[in-house]
Tab-separated table of C-alpha atoms in Angstrom:
chain	number	residue	atom	x	y	z
A	1	MET	CA	19.490	25.859	-11.244
A	2	SER	CA	20.944	22.467	-11.931
A	3	SER	CA	18.799	20.235	-13.924
A	4	THR	CA	18.884	17.295	-11.619
A	5	GLU	CA	18.166	20.049	-8.798
A	6	VAL	CA	15.422	18.603	-6.252
A	7	LEU	CA	12.945	20.860	-5.466
A	8	THR	CA	9.659	20.847	-3.418
A	9	ALA	CA	6.810	21.152	-5.613
A	10	THR	CA	4.409	24.315	-5.597
A	11	ALA	CA	0.925	24.574	-7.228
A	12	ALA	CA	2.292	26.017	-10.013
A	13	ASP	CA	4.247	23.110	-11.137
A	14	ARG	CA	0.891	20.614	-10.960
A	15	PRO	CA	0.128	20.844	-14.575
A	16	GLN	CA	3.778	19.593	-15.534
A	17	VAL	CA	4.197	16.635	-12.282
A	18	VAL	CA	0.299	15.376	-13.259
A	19	SER	CA	1.241	15.133	-16.921
A	20	ALA	CA	4.575	13.625	-15.929
A	21	LEU	CA	2.936	10.908	-13.552
A	22	VAL	CA	0.244	10.112	-16.082
A	23	ALA	CA	3.005	9.187	-18.858
A	24	ALA	CA	5.368	7.421	-15.945
A	25	PHE	CA	2.428	5.430	-14.810
A	26	ALA	CA	1.081	4.461	-18.431
A	27	ASP	CA	2.120	0.806	-17.932
A	28	ASP	CA	1.566	0.245	-14.068
A	29	PRO	CA	-0.394	-2.410	-12.523
A	30	VAL	CA	-2.085	-0.448	-10.243
A	31	LEU	CA	-3.336	2.355	-12.643
A	32	ARG	CA	-4.401	-0.320	-15.215
A	33	HIS	CA	-6.144	-1.923	-12.710
A	34	LEU	CA	-8.070	1.157	-11.590
A	35	PHE	CA	-8.258	2.410	-15.400
A	36	PRO	CA	-8.169	-0.269	-17.585
A	37	ASP	CA	-9.514	1.361	-20.611
A	38	PRO	CA	-6.788	2.715	-22.697
A	39	HIS	CA	-9.204	5.682	-23.936
A	40	ASP	CA	-10.096	6.772	-20.389
A	41	TYR	CA	-6.856	6.217	-18.558
A	42	PRO	CA	-5.056	9.486	-19.472
A	43	ARG	CA	-8.060	11.534	-18.165
A	44	LEU	CA	-8.965	9.322	-14.967
A	45	ALA	CA	-5.153	9.164	-14.102
A	46	ALA	CA	-4.856	12.955	-14.302
A	47	VAL	CA	-7.709	13.120	-11.875
A	48	PHE	CA	-6.357	10.760	-9.681
A	49	PHE	CA	-2.555	12.326	-9.605
A	50	GLY	CA	-4.044	15.662	-9.368
A	51	HIS	CA	-6.103	14.786	-5.946
A	52	LEU	CA	-3.046	13.316	-4.566
A	53	PHE	CA	-0.888	16.481	-5.947
A	54	ASP	CA	-3.622	18.726	-4.145
A	55	LYS	CA	-3.425	16.708	-1.096
A	56	ARG	CA	0.020	17.179	-0.478
A	57	VAL	CA	1.180	20.179	-2.069
A	58	GLY	CA	0.241	22.233	0.800
A	59	LEU	CA	2.419	20.012	3.114
A	60	GLY	CA	5.559	20.510	1.222
A	61	THR	CA	6.002	16.696	0.832
A	62	ILE	CA	6.268	16.440	-2.768
A	63	TRP	CA	9.591	16.503	-4.351
A	64	THR	CA	10.421	16.974	-7.931
A	65	ILE	CA	13.213	17.301	-10.260
A	66	GLY	CA	12.477	19.478	-13.796
A	67	PRO	CA	9.317	19.758	-12.641
A	68	GLY	CA	7.920	16.651	-13.512
A	69	ALA	CA	10.987	14.728	-14.819
A	70	SER	CA	11.016	12.893	-11.807
A	71	THR	CA	8.106	13.593	-8.782
A	72	ALA	CA	8.246	11.929	-5.095
A	73	VAL	CA	4.874	12.315	-3.619
A	74	TRP	CA	5.237	11.592	0.532
A	75	GLN	CA	2.671	11.717	3.158
A	76	PRO	CA	4.080	12.556	6.469
A	77	PRO	CA	2.890	10.690	9.742
A	78	SER	CA	0.635	13.745	10.545
A	79	GLY	CA	-0.774	14.350	7.007
A	80	GLY	CA	-4.230	12.447	7.118
A	81	ASP	CA	-5.021	9.155	6.021
A	82	PRO	CA	-2.652	8.389	2.928
A	83	THR	CA	-5.147	6.353	0.931
A	84	SER	CA	-7.976	8.313	1.482
A	85	THR	CA	-10.340	8.897	-1.908
A	86	ASP	CA	-13.022	10.874	-0.510
A	87	LEU	CA	-12.437	14.239	-2.915
A	88	LEU	CA	-12.641	11.489	-5.919
A	89	GLU	CA	-16.224	10.627	-5.607
A	90	THR	CA	-17.028	13.783	-7.720
A	91	HIS	CA	-14.655	12.853	-10.337
A	92	LEU	CA	-14.230	9.378	-11.005
A	93	PRO	CA	-16.997	6.982	-12.320
A	94	ALA	CA	-18.469	4.923	-9.877
A	95	ASP	CA	-16.939	1.333	-11.000
A	96	ALA	CA	-13.513	3.525	-11.104
A	97	LEU	CA	-14.010	4.888	-7.886
A	98	ALA	CA	-14.841	1.511	-6.411
A	99	ARG	CA	-11.785	-0.248	-7.581
A	100	THR	CA	-9.648	2.666	-6.170
A	101	ARG	CA	-11.343	2.150	-2.745
A	102	ALA	CA	-10.747	-1.648	-2.813
A	103	TYR	CA	-7.002	-1.316	-3.639
A	104	ASP	CA	-6.761	1.476	-0.929
A	105	ASP	CA	-8.511	-0.713	1.659
A	106	ALA	CA	-6.244	-3.396	1.069
A	107	VAL	CA	-3.473	-1.206	1.288
A	108	HIS	CA	-4.441	0.372	4.336
A	109	ALA	CA	-5.188	-2.869	6.074
A	110	ALA	CA	-1.390	-3.520	5.419
A	111	LEU	CA	0.283	-0.410	6.638
A	112	PRO	CA	1.775	-0.491	10.044
A	113	ALA	CA	-0.101	1.148	13.120
A	114	GLU	CA	2.905	2.884	14.351
A	115	PRO	CA	3.799	6.304	12.827
A	116	TYR	CA	5.498	6.496	9.451
A	117	TRP	CA	6.505	8.681	6.422
A	118	TYR	CA	4.713	7.099	3.241
A	119	LEU	CA	5.880	7.118	-0.271
A	120	GLY	CA	2.949	6.963	-1.901
A	121	VAL	CA	4.084	7.802	-5.701
A	122	LEU	CA	7.394	7.617	-7.067
A	123	GLY	CA	7.359	8.251	-10.799
A	124	THR	CA	9.984	9.315	-13.465
A	125	ARG	CA	8.491	10.473	-16.810
A	126	PRO	CA	10.009	7.939	-19.666
A	127	ASP	CA	12.367	10.394	-21.369
A	128	SER	CA	13.908	11.047	-17.982
A	129	ALA	CA	14.555	7.244	-16.816
A	130	GLY	CA	17.410	5.249	-16.321
A	131	ARG	CA	19.581	8.599	-14.819
A	132	GLY	CA	18.932	8.129	-10.979
A	133	LEU	CA	16.398	11.135	-10.607
A	134	GLY	CA	13.822	8.964	-9.041
A	135	ARG	CA	16.440	7.953	-6.340
A	136	ALA	CA	17.397	11.562	-5.820
A	137	VAL	CA	13.697	12.974	-5.259
A	138	MET	CA	12.944	9.796	-3.118
A	139	ALA	CA	16.018	10.570	-0.975
A	140	ALA	CA	14.145	14.232	0.102
A	141	GLY	CA	11.732	12.032	1.860
A	142	LEU	CA	13.939	9.479	3.449
A	143	ARG	CA	16.041	12.424	4.993
A	144	ARG	CA	12.836	13.733	6.585
A	145	ALA	CA	11.578	9.983	7.752
A	146	ALA	CA	15.191	9.748	9.122
A	147	ALA	CA	15.110	13.489	11.049
A	148	ASP	CA	12.159	12.446	12.393
A	149	GLY	CA	13.171	9.071	13.807
A	150	LEU	CA	10.622	7.546	11.785
A	151	PRO	CA	10.436	4.456	9.076
A	152	ALA	CA	9.446	4.748	5.529
A	153	ILE	CA	6.734	2.728	4.113
A	154	LEU	CA	5.563	2.220	0.499
A	155	GLU	CA	3.478	-0.070	-1.552
A	156	THR	CA	4.024	-1.407	-4.981
A	157	SER	CA	2.310	-3.651	-7.428
A	158	ASN	CA	5.171	-3.964	-9.881
A	159	PRO	CA	7.482	-6.537	-9.419
A	160	ALA	CA	10.287	-4.498	-11.036
A	161	ASN	CA	9.908	-1.872	-8.599
A	162	VAL	CA	10.084	-4.316	-5.641
A	163	GLU	CA	13.709	-5.146	-7.079
A	164	PHE	CA	14.358	-1.324	-7.595
A	165	TYR	CA	13.458	-0.440	-4.080
A	166	ARG	CA	15.382	-3.597	-2.617
A	167	ARG	CA	18.594	-2.120	-4.233
A	168	ALA	CA	17.727	1.201	-2.450
A	169	GLY	CA	17.782	-0.036	0.624
A	170	TRP	CA	13.791	-1.319	1.235
A	171	GLN	CA	12.802	-4.297	2.334
A	172	VAL	CA	9.478	-6.096	2.025
A	173	VAL	CA	7.881	-6.336	5.219
A	174	GLY	CA	4.408	-7.507	3.746
A	175	ARG	CA	2.131	-8.942	0.911
A	176	VAL	CA	-1.133	-8.544	-0.301
A	177	ASP	CA	-2.783	-10.588	-2.914
A	178	GLU	CA	-6.322	-9.316	-3.861
A	179	PRO	CA	-7.409	-6.796	-5.585
A	180	LEU	CA	-3.833	-7.725	-7.327
A	181	PRO	CA	-0.408	-8.349	-5.872
A	182	ILE	CA	0.656	-5.847	-3.635
A	183	TRP	CA	4.347	-5.548	-2.021
A	184	VAL	CA	4.375	-3.467	1.551
A	185	MET	CA	7.944	-2.188	1.783
A	186	ARG	CA	10.104	-0.608	4.700
A	187	GLN	CA	13.335	1.393	4.769
């Protein structure tokens, strides 16, 4: 197996993927908004990413290299609400849950009504950045969306990510200003 081979994540990959995503998003505007206390960030971000992993691993829509060097977590059009936080109720403190729900409500209101593939998370471990791994894992979901004849949608609150995604063929199709700037993009 090549070190850059893109694989579908399995439940056994959870610890490596979650740990890598926690590291990849340590300075991300959304995660810092949701979990602003640097002491609590690692634990709460692990709960958050573990929740996303658990919701999607059975769908076969998490692609990873490593596992965890780079990971794309996709939600297919038939996979339920991509912004649902119901399962986080018992694992996050009330203030973090409130921020998570407010963010998800803002994103959900900006997403299209028609079916689409949703790129919920694209993260590369900092020590693996700059090698094209993010594009490689993103491409697996884009191929699935294209095979289904559907658009791909994502959101980001990181201005640098907007440019990264534009260079990969995505277009900004919407913007939300609260609770923080959010760009909705489509390919």
